[in-house]
Amino acid sequence: MVRSNDNTRKSCKNKHTVDRPLSGLSDMHNEDVKFSMTDMYDTLKDELLQISDDLSVLLSDAKSVPGMSNGSFGDWKKTCADIRRHISEEMMRVAVVGTIKSGKSTFVNSLFKGDYLKRGAGVVTSIVTRIRKGESLKAELRFKSYDEVNTDMEQAMVLFPSLNWRSGNDGFDIRQEDERAGLREAIENLSTDQLISNDTRSMNSVLLASYLEGYERVKETLFPEENSLEQADFQSRPLSVVRYEGDIFPEHRAFVADDALAVYLKDVQLEISSGNMEGNMEIADCQGSDSPNPLHLAMIQEYLLSAHFIIYVISSRTGLRQADIKFLSIIRKMGIIDNILFIINSDFNEHESPDDLNAVVKKIKAEISLIKPDPETYTLSALFNLFKSQENQNLSSKD
């Protein structure tokens, strides 16, 4: 074994020998790593798709077993289909979540440098709104069919001790005036204990009431030619899609911000041409986790199951609230707490000095650490960043 002395090292340096790989070798190594990672990704992707397909076949075979109902494996089949769709899309999904009035929609607006999502105090988001990079402004709203609406409502009617209030024995049909009137009266006759349980509103009662409230406003948008269709043809029609593009883009907000209209939607996807988002990234503006509408939390959790990353927004005005702790605990139980970063949304009007803001931030980080050790946090003003991105535009008098 030969040990080099100082003279040897000096001699090596004089001969331009360095203690790191030559640049060409380094580049070759990086290319090899890149190809290796790509190969590994493609291999894992193919394996996951094959496993999902094999499981789907097994589930189809299991349905033929005597005694199995048609809906026995419906959820599993849907999961397999969702896995194939999500993997094939190769889309990075980022969920923006938090409690009511934390500034989620304003933060998303600041990312896309414009007032595209409705923002303001209170509950202004009634459905998970997916946003992607596009060539122009476009909002695509995908509505449920009446068949799906009626199925939803029939399932929610487990809320009632009996269905004696119904005038017929056939399946419920929201298009029938007597059916709607009977359901409305039945809901009014429910007791407080049936409408509220575990300190929250009954999900079934909210769903039924929302469908009834929004029916008259949404029926013409969905199926204006309903009366010209035969019943069988009407039920089998493809999913209705309504698009708002260009100057009428803002009109989509009427559906997204109203529970009575949003309940009829299956999906909302916006395409926005501004901002610095990549084409393979999807940002989801989610409802407040502490919304009084229990349907909202269920929709958030459903999207989180397909999300790859979470941005959690906390207002510096309120700090970490009990509702935040409750929701973060849910995220931890879902097993996705590691893929999260925190935005502390600063409200300039609420802090007398930078020291005051820093004290609030320090307290919030300490409280988050009880659930997520060593949290990654960033402090900023979403509203200021939004206004800054619009400095060449005319802001409203309020702004």
Tab-separated table of C-alpha atoms in Angstrom:
chain	number	residue	atom	x	y	z
A	1	MET	CA	0.000	0.000	0.000
A	2	VAL	CA	1.535	3.343	-1.061
A	3	ARG	CA	0.724	6.515	0.842
A	4	SER	CA	1.245	9.733	-1.105
A	5	ASN	CA	3.171	12.559	0.571
A	6	ASP	CA	2.830	16.304	0.086
A	7	ASN	CA	5.384	16.351	-2.748
A	8	THR	CA	3.464	13.668	-4.574
A	9	ARG	CA	0.208	15.601	-4.210
A	10	LYS	CA	1.878	18.780	-5.453
A	11	SER	CA	3.301	16.893	-8.410
A	12	CYS	CA	-0.126	15.543	-9.236
A	13	LYS	CA	-1.614	19.031	-9.108
A	14	ASN	CA	1.115	20.347	-11.404
A	15	LYS	CA	0.125	17.660	-13.897
A	16	HIS	CA	-3.500	18.924	-13.747
A	17	THR	CA	-4.741	15.871	-11.886
A	18	VAL	CA	-7.849	16.774	-9.863
A	19	ASP	CA	-9.758	15.130	-7.031
A	20	ARG	CA	-13.080	14.942	-8.962
A	21	PRO	CA	-14.223	13.018	-12.076
A	22	LEU	CA	-13.461	14.513	-15.456
A	23	SER	CA	-16.410	16.495	-16.810
A	24	GLY	CA	-16.957	14.090	-19.690
A	25	LEU	CA	-17.087	11.105	-17.364
A	26	SER	CA	-19.410	13.016	-15.041
A	27	ASP	CA	-21.790	13.797	-17.900
A	28	MET	CA	-21.746	10.161	-18.988
A	29	HIS	CA	-22.507	9.094	-15.426
A	30	ASN	CA	-25.404	11.550	-15.203
A	31	GLU	CA	-26.818	10.273	-18.497
A	32	ASP	CA	-26.559	6.694	-17.258
A	33	VAL	CA	-28.408	7.643	-14.073
A	34	LYS	CA	-31.075	9.437	-16.109
A	35	PHE	CA	-31.607	6.431	-18.367
A	36	SER	CA	-31.598	4.121	-15.353
A	37	MET	CA	-34.273	6.181	-13.582
A	38	THR	CA	-36.351	6.320	-16.761
A	39	ASP	CA	-36.108	2.566	-17.213
A	40	MET	CA	-37.052	2.002	-13.576
A	41	TYR	CA	-40.058	4.330	-13.903
A	42	ASP	CA	-41.284	2.609	-17.072
A	43	THR	CA	-40.829	-0.815	-15.483
A	44	LEU	CA	-42.725	0.098	-12.297
A	45	LYS	CA	-45.442	1.790	-14.327
A	46	ASP	CA	-45.953	-1.319	-16.487
A	47	GLU	CA	-45.978	-3.561	-13.421
A	48	LEU	CA	-48.602	-1.435	-11.648
A	49	LEU	CA	-50.802	-1.345	-14.747
A	50	GLN	CA	-50.535	-5.119	-15.128
A	51	ILE	CA	-51.377	-5.726	-11.457
A	52	SER	CA	-54.383	-3.412	-11.743
A	53	ASP	CA	-55.595	-5.136	-14.920
A	54	ASP	CA	-55.152	-8.608	-13.393
A	55	LEU	CA	-57.098	-7.569	-10.294
A	56	SER	CA	-59.862	-6.121	-12.460
A	57	VAL	CA	-60.190	-9.446	-14.300
A	58	LEU	CA	-60.362	-11.340	-10.990
A	59	LEU	CA	-63.087	-9.007	-9.748
A	60	SER	CA	-65.080	-9.579	-12.929
A	61	ASP	CA	-64.762	-13.345	-12.470
A	62	ALA	CA	-65.793	-13.053	-8.816
A	63	LYS	CA	-69.070	-11.389	-9.826
A	64	SER	CA	-70.116	-14.649	-11.478
A	65	VAL	CA	-69.921	-16.533	-8.171
A	66	PRO	CA	-73.448	-17.558	-7.082
A	67	GLY	CA	-74.852	-15.282	-4.413
A	68	MET	CA	-72.744	-12.264	-5.347
A	69	SER	CA	-74.691	-9.087	-6.075
A	70	ASN	CA	-73.832	-6.904	-9.055
A	71	GLY	CA	-72.503	-4.154	-6.817
A	72	SER	CA	-70.311	-6.349	-4.621
A	73	PHE	CA	-67.041	-5.252	-6.231
A	74	GLY	CA	-68.088	-1.987	-7.840
A	75	ASP	CA	-65.813	0.208	-5.721
A	76	TRP	CA	-62.819	-2.044	-6.343
A	77	LYS	CA	-63.444	-2.042	-10.094
A	78	LYS	CA	-63.641	1.746	-10.026
A	79	THR	CA	-60.360	1.901	-8.113
A	80	CYS	CA	-58.639	-0.256	-10.735
A	81	ALA	CA	-59.975	1.975	-13.510
A	82	ASP	CA	-58.833	5.092	-11.637
A	83	ILE	CA	-55.334	3.653	-11.161
A	84	ARG	CA	-54.993	3.003	-14.899
A	85	ARG	CA	-56.292	6.461	-15.777
A	86	HIS	CA	-54.059	8.294	-13.291
A	87	ILE	CA	-50.892	6.422	-14.236
A	88	SER	CA	-51.531	6.760	-17.970
A	89	GLU	CA	-52.130	10.525	-17.676
A	90	GLU	CA	-48.713	11.086	-16.055
A	91	MET	CA	-50.090	14.186	-14.330
A	92	MET	CA	-48.619	15.602	-11.101
A	93	ARG	CA	-51.579	16.396	-8.816
A	94	VAL	CA	-51.211	19.037	-6.117
A	95	ALA	CA	-54.040	19.668	-3.634
A	96	VAL	CA	-54.344	23.114	-2.026
A	97	VAL	CA	-56.192	22.602	1.253
A	98	GLY	CA	-56.924	24.314	4.548
A	99	THR	CA	-59.791	25.688	6.589
A	100	ILE	CA	-62.361	28.302	5.557
A	101	LYS	CA	-60.976	31.823	4.983
A	102	SER	CA	-57.321	30.729	5.047
A	103	GLY	CA	-56.786	32.145	1.538
A	104	LYS	CA	-56.608	28.977	-0.564
A	105	SER	CA	-58.333	30.384	-3.664
A	106	THR	CA	-56.336	33.618	-3.434
A	107	PHE	CA	-53.106	31.605	-3.224
A	108	VAL	CA	-54.038	29.566	-6.321
A	109	ASN	CA	-54.964	32.787	-8.133
A	110	SER	CA	-51.527	34.187	-7.302
A	111	LEU	CA	-49.876	31.113	-8.847
A	112	PHE	CA	-51.722	31.740	-12.111
A	113	LYS	CA	-51.338	35.534	-11.845
A	114	GLY	CA	-54.978	36.466	-12.195
A	115	ASP	CA	-58.412	36.507	-10.541
A	116	TYR	CA	-59.671	33.268	-12.065
A	117	LEU	CA	-61.155	31.621	-8.977
A	118	LYS	CA	-63.810	33.304	-6.888
A	119	ARG	CA	-62.333	34.591	-3.654
A	120	GLY	CA	-63.733	36.326	-0.592
A	121	ALA	CA	-64.858	35.732	2.962
A	122	GLY	CA	-66.814	32.643	3.921
A	123	VAL	CA	-67.536	29.533	1.868
A	124	VAL	CA	-66.806	30.418	-1.774
A	125	THR	CA	-65.684	27.005	-3.061
A	126	SER	CA	-68.313	24.251	-3.156
A	127	ILE	CA	-66.507	21.672	-5.298
A	128	VAL	CA	-62.900	20.636	-5.876
A	129	THR	CA	-61.765	22.756	-8.836
A	130	ARG	CA	-58.928	21.306	-10.918
A	131	ILE	CA	-56.703	23.765	-12.816
A	132	ARG	CA	-54.216	22.968	-15.556
A	133	LYS	CA	-52.072	24.944	-17.946
A	134	GLY	CA	-53.825	25.655	-21.245
A	135	GLU	CA	-53.506	27.733	-24.384
A	136	SER	CA	-56.536	29.868	-23.533
A	137	LEU	CA	-59.099	30.433	-20.785
A	138	LYS	CA	-61.573	27.563	-20.576
A	139	ALA	CA	-63.824	26.106	-17.877
A	140	GLU	CA	-65.280	22.647	-18.469
A	141	LEU	CA	-68.138	21.574	-16.195
A	142	ARG	CA	-69.188	17.930	-16.341
A	143	PHE	CA	-72.674	17.319	-14.963
A	144	LYS	CA	-74.250	14.197	-13.549
A	145	SER	CA	-76.966	12.548	-15.608
A	146	TYR	CA	-80.487	12.551	-14.168
A	147	ASP	CA	-80.094	8.818	-13.654
A	148	GLU	CA	-77.085	9.467	-11.405
A	149	VAL	CA	-78.909	12.272	-9.595
A	150	ASN	CA	-81.903	10.038	-8.880
A	151	THR	CA	-79.629	7.222	-7.687
A	152	ASP	CA	-77.821	9.616	-5.335
A	153	MET	CA	-81.117	10.779	-3.887
A	154	GLU	CA	-82.555	7.290	-3.441
A	155	GLN	CA	-79.446	6.221	-1.520
A	156	ALA	CA	-79.701	9.319	0.697
A	157	MET	CA	-83.313	8.467	1.580
A	158	VAL	CA	-82.088	5.975	4.182
A	159	LEU	CA	-82.372	9.104	6.309
A	160	PHE	CA	-86.134	8.563	6.592
A	161	PRO	CA	-87.673	6.009	8.967
A	162	SER	CA	-90.150	5.140	6.198
A	163	LEU	CA	-91.064	6.236	2.681
A	164	ASN	CA	-94.808	6.516	3.298
A	165	TRP	CA	-94.686	10.099	2.009
A	166	ARG	CA	-93.943	8.887	-1.522
A	167	SER	CA	-96.817	8.779	-3.993
A	168	GLY	CA	-95.470	5.890	-6.076
A	169	ASN	CA	-93.520	2.658	-5.751
A	170	ASP	CA	-91.214	3.159	-8.737
A	171	GLY	CA	-87.745	4.656	-8.474
A	172	PHE	CA	-87.536	8.278	-7.362
A	173	ASP	CA	-87.552	10.807	-10.212
A	174	ILE	CA	-86.609	14.394	-9.364
A	175	ARG	CA	-88.263	15.632	-12.567
A	176	GLN	CA	-91.693	14.839	-11.132
A	177	GLU	CA	-93.197	17.801	-9.284
A	178	ASP	CA	-95.160	15.610	-6.843
A	179	GLU	CA	-91.984	13.696	-5.949
A	180	ARG	CA	-90.117	16.932	-5.202
A	181	ALA	CA	-93.009	18.331	-3.170
A	182	GLY	CA	-93.318	15.126	-1.133
A	183	LEU	CA	-89.576	15.019	-0.423
A	184	ARG	CA	-89.493	18.682	0.573
A	185	GLU	CA	-92.298	18.150	3.069
A	186	ALA	CA	-90.691	14.987	4.443
A	187	ILE	CA	-87.426	16.875	5.114
A	188	GLU	CA	-89.322	19.673	6.882
A	189	ASN	CA	-90.909	17.095	9.188
A	190	LEU	CA	-87.589	15.610	10.304
A	191	SER	CA	-86.494	16.241	13.873
A	192	THR	CA	-83.336	18.109	14.847
A	193	ASP	CA	-81.710	14.828	15.921
A	194	GLN	CA	-82.208	13.463	12.400
A	195	LEU	CA	-80.808	16.600	10.764
A	196	ILE	CA	-77.777	16.970	13.041
A	197	SER	CA	-75.603	14.191	14.434
A	198	ASN	CA	-72.169	14.256	16.073
A	199	ASP	CA	-72.272	18.078	16.050
A	200	THR	CA	-72.534	18.249	12.266
A	201	ARG	CA	-75.310	18.367	9.699
A	202	SER	CA	-76.520	15.058	8.306
A	203	MET	CA	-74.810	14.428	4.967
A	204	ASN	CA	-77.933	12.807	3.529
A	205	SER	CA	-80.207	15.715	4.476
A	206	VAL	CA	-77.760	18.245	2.995
A	207	LEU	CA	-77.519	16.260	-0.248
A	208	LEU	CA	-81.298	15.991	-0.664
A	209	ALA	CA	-81.923	19.634	0.225
A	210	SER	CA	-79.217	20.818	-2.200
A	211	TYR	CA	-80.689	18.799	-5.077
A	212	LEU	CA	-84.144	20.220	-4.422
A	213	GLU	CA	-82.923	23.801	-4.124
A	214	GLY	CA	-80.877	23.722	-7.304
A	215	TYR	CA	-83.219	21.778	-9.593
A	216	GLU	CA	-85.138	24.676	-11.150
A	217	ARG	CA	-81.947	26.617	-11.858
A	218	VAL	CA	-79.978	23.743	-13.322
A	219	LYS	CA	-82.515	21.780	-15.379
A	220	GLU	CA	-82.440	24.122	-18.385
A	221	THR	CA	-78.643	24.154	-18.402
A	222	LEU	CA	-78.462	20.381	-18.286
A	223	PHE	CA	-81.187	19.187	-20.642
A	224	PRO	CA	-83.147	21.993	-22.302
A	225	GLU	CA	-84.691	19.559	-24.800
A	226	GLU	CA	-85.813	17.085	-22.107
A	227	ASN	CA	-89.471	17.083	-23.176
A	228	SER	CA	-88.597	15.945	-26.708
A	229	LEU	CA	-86.865	12.786	-25.527
A	230	GLU	CA	-88.280	9.402	-24.800
A	231	GLN	CA	-87.684	8.244	-21.242
A	232	ALA	CA	-85.308	5.393	-22.203
A	233	ASP	CA	-83.282	7.634	-24.530
A	234	PHE	CA	-83.146	10.363	-21.927
A	235	GLN	CA	-81.734	8.143	-19.189
A	236	SER	CA	-79.027	6.729	-21.452
A	237	ARG	CA	-77.767	10.072	-22.731
A	238	PRO	CA	-74.010	10.713	-22.322
A	239	LEU	CA	-72.741	12.967	-19.577
A	240	SER	CA	-73.609	16.608	-20.201
A	241	VAL	CA	-70.625	18.959	-20.547
A	242	VAL	CA	-70.887	22.755	-20.458
A	243	ARG	CA	-67.918	24.933	-21.424
A	244	TYR	CA	-67.263	28.581	-20.622
A	245	GLU	CA	-64.486	30.046	-22.748
A	246	GLY	CA	-62.949	33.449	-23.328
A	247	ASP	CA	-65.086	36.366	-22.160
A	248	ILE	CA	-67.741	34.140	-20.543
A	249	PHE	CA	-65.138	32.173	-18.529
A	250	PRO	CA	-66.105	33.909	-15.231
A	251	GLU	CA	-69.667	32.558	-15.514
A	252	HIS	CA	-68.489	29.144	-14.299
A	253	ARG	CA	-68.123	30.638	-10.803
A	254	ALA	CA	-71.894	30.591	-10.315
A	255	PHE	CA	-71.788	26.766	-10.220
A	256	VAL	CA	-68.535	26.367	-8.294
A	257	ALA	CA	-69.540	28.702	-5.442
A	258	ASP	CA	-73.104	27.458	-4.821
A	259	ASP	CA	-73.825	24.150	-3.063
A	260	ALA	CA	-77.245	23.864	-4.691
A	261	LEU	CA	-75.654	23.959	-8.167
A	262	ALA	CA	-72.330	22.257	-7.405
A	263	VAL	CA	-74.158	19.132	-6.192
A	264	TYR	CA	-75.136	18.463	-9.815
A	265	LEU	CA	-71.517	18.516	-10.980
A	266	LYS	CA	-69.239	15.519	-11.367
A	267	ASP	CA	-66.118	17.490	-12.197
A	268	VAL	CA	-64.787	20.996	-12.836
A	269	GLN	CA	-61.605	21.557	-14.811
A	270	LEU	CA	-60.160	24.956	-15.681
A	271	GLU	CA	-57.482	25.672	-18.260
A	272	ILE	CA	-55.515	28.886	-17.721
A	273	SER	CA	-52.872	30.257	-20.060
A	274	SER	CA	-51.013	32.503	-17.572
A	275	GLY	CA	-48.714	31.595	-14.685
A	276	ASN	CA	-45.598	29.448	-14.523
A	277	MET	CA	-47.192	26.014	-14.156
A	278	GLU	CA	-45.888	23.079	-16.176
A	279	GLY	CA	-48.198	21.321	-18.608
A	280	ASN	CA	-48.074	18.059	-16.638
A	281	MET	CA	-49.136	19.646	-13.336
A	282	GLU	CA	-52.642	19.941	-11.912
A	283	ILE	CA	-53.508	22.287	-9.040
A	284	ALA	CA	-56.730	21.552	-7.141
A	285	ASP	CA	-58.446	24.332	-5.215
A	286	CYS	CA	-60.311	22.477	-2.459
A	287	GLN	CA	-63.171	23.513	-0.192
A	288	GLY	CA	-62.603	24.530	3.407
A	289	SER	CA	-62.166	21.439	5.537
A	290	ASP	CA	-64.375	22.921	8.268
A	291	SER	CA	-67.257	23.794	5.952
A	292	PRO	CA	-70.681	23.269	7.555
A	293	ASN	CA	-71.532	21.162	4.488
A	294	PRO	CA	-70.272	17.624	5.293
A	295	LEU	CA	-70.162	16.784	1.569
A	296	HIS	CA	-67.186	19.108	1.187
A	297	LEU	CA	-64.850	17.151	3.462
A	298	ALA	CA	-65.800	13.904	1.708
A	299	MET	CA	-64.912	15.432	-1.678
A	300	ILE	CA	-61.581	16.741	-0.365
A	301	GLN	CA	-60.620	13.327	0.980
A	302	GLU	CA	-61.542	11.698	-2.314
A	303	TYR	CA	-59.202	14.021	-4.219
A	304	LEU	CA	-56.405	13.587	-1.660
A	305	LEU	CA	-56.412	9.857	-2.409
A	306	SER	CA	-55.206	10.662	-5.943
A	307	ALA	CA	-52.965	13.651	-5.058
A	308	HIS	CA	-49.174	13.405	-5.101
A	309	PHE	CA	-48.515	16.508	-3.018
A	310	ILE	CA	-50.377	18.775	-0.577
A	311	ILE	CA	-50.048	22.509	0.010
A	312	TYR	CA	-51.679	23.384	3.335
A	313	VAL	CA	-52.634	27.066	3.728
A	314	ILE	CA	-52.886	28.634	7.186
A	315	SER	CA	-53.911	32.235	7.821
A	316	SER	CA	-51.564	34.243	10.046
A	317	ARG	CA	-54.673	36.088	11.231
A	318	THR	CA	-56.136	33.017	12.965
A	319	GLY	CA	-53.109	30.793	13.396
A	320	LEU	CA	-53.517	27.032	13.734
A	321	ARG	CA	-57.115	26.372	14.787
A	322	GLN	CA	-58.831	23.312	16.205
A	323	ALA	CA	-60.274	22.666	12.740
A	324	ASP	CA	-56.721	22.599	11.320
A	325	ILE	CA	-55.566	20.098	13.923
A	326	LYS	CA	-58.575	17.897	13.186
A	327	PHE	CA	-57.966	17.975	9.428
A	328	LEU	CA	-54.207	17.412	9.729
A	329	SER	CA	-54.959	14.398	11.916
A	330	ILE	CA	-57.185	13.047	9.129
A	331	ILE	CA	-54.371	13.571	6.598
A	332	ARG	CA	-51.941	11.758	8.890
A	333	LYS	CA	-54.315	8.805	9.269
A	334	MET	CA	-54.603	8.662	5.472
A	335	GLY	CA	-50.832	8.092	5.374
A	336	ILE	CA	-50.005	11.141	3.216
A	337	ILE	CA	-48.710	13.597	5.843
A	338	ASP	CA	-45.121	13.318	4.545
A	339	ASN	CA	-46.008	14.813	1.158
A	340	ILE	CA	-46.987	18.223	2.484
A	341	LEU	CA	-45.693	21.761	2.816
A	342	PHE	CA	-47.286	24.642	4.699
A	343	ILE	CA	-48.017	28.171	3.486
A	344	ILE	CA	-48.506	30.685	6.283
A	345	ASN	CA	-50.616	33.275	4.512
A	346	SER	CA	-49.733	36.660	6.007
A	347	ASP	CA	-52.406	39.306	6.459
A	348	PHE	CA	-50.568	42.652	6.514
A	349	ASN	CA	-53.415	44.386	8.359
A	350	GLU	CA	-53.230	42.018	11.332
A	351	HIS	CA	-49.570	42.493	12.353
A	352	GLU	CA	-48.082	45.653	13.844
A	353	SER	CA	-44.496	44.746	12.946
A	354	PRO	CA	-42.332	42.017	11.369
A	355	ASP	CA	-41.482	40.862	14.893
A	356	ASP	CA	-45.171	40.326	15.609
A	357	LEU	CA	-45.557	38.262	12.420
A	358	ASN	CA	-42.424	36.237	13.200
A	359	ALA	CA	-43.775	35.408	16.653
A	360	VAL	CA	-47.023	34.137	15.101
A	361	VAL	CA	-45.095	32.076	12.538
A	362	LYS	CA	-42.903	30.552	15.254
A	363	LYS	CA	-45.990	29.569	17.263
A	364	ILE	CA	-47.703	28.026	14.215
A	365	LYS	CA	-44.603	25.964	13.335
A	366	ALA	CA	-44.363	24.682	16.905
A	367	GLU	CA	-48.019	23.596	16.862
A	368	ILE	CA	-47.719	21.927	13.435
A	369	SER	CA	-44.695	19.993	14.733
A	370	LEU	CA	-46.965	18.138	17.156
A	371	ILE	CA	-48.537	16.397	14.134
A	372	LYS	CA	-45.848	16.745	11.433
A	373	PRO	CA	-42.308	16.880	12.884
A	374	ASP	CA	-39.936	19.346	11.224
A	375	PRO	CA	-42.574	20.879	8.928
A	376	GLU	CA	-41.560	22.731	5.762
A	377	THR	CA	-43.148	26.169	6.007
A	378	TYR	CA	-43.149	29.317	3.876
A	379	THR	CA	-44.548	32.696	4.899
A	380	LEU	CA	-45.994	34.989	2.247
A	381	SER	CA	-48.959	37.181	1.407
A	382	ALA	CA	-51.039	35.511	-1.299
A	383	LEU	CA	-53.133	38.663	-1.790
A	384	PHE	CA	-50.072	40.901	-2.183
A	385	ASN	CA	-48.516	38.473	-4.692
A	386	LEU	CA	-51.798	38.387	-6.621
A	387	PHE	CA	-51.994	42.202	-6.780
A	388	LYS	CA	-48.323	42.413	-7.715
A	389	SER	CA	-48.906	40.095	-10.667
A	390	GLN	CA	-51.734	42.392	-11.799
A	391	GLU	CA	-49.851	45.678	-11.420
A	392	ASN	CA	-50.466	46.600	-15.067
A	393	GLN	CA	-54.202	45.947	-14.723
A	394	ASN	CA	-56.969	48.012	-13.161
A	395	LEU	CA	-57.829	46.640	-9.714
A	396	SER	CA	-61.313	47.031	-8.278
A	397	SER	CA	-61.949	49.887	-5.834
A	398	LYS	CA	-62.248	47.345	-3.019
A	399	ASP	CA	-58.862	45.777	-3.864
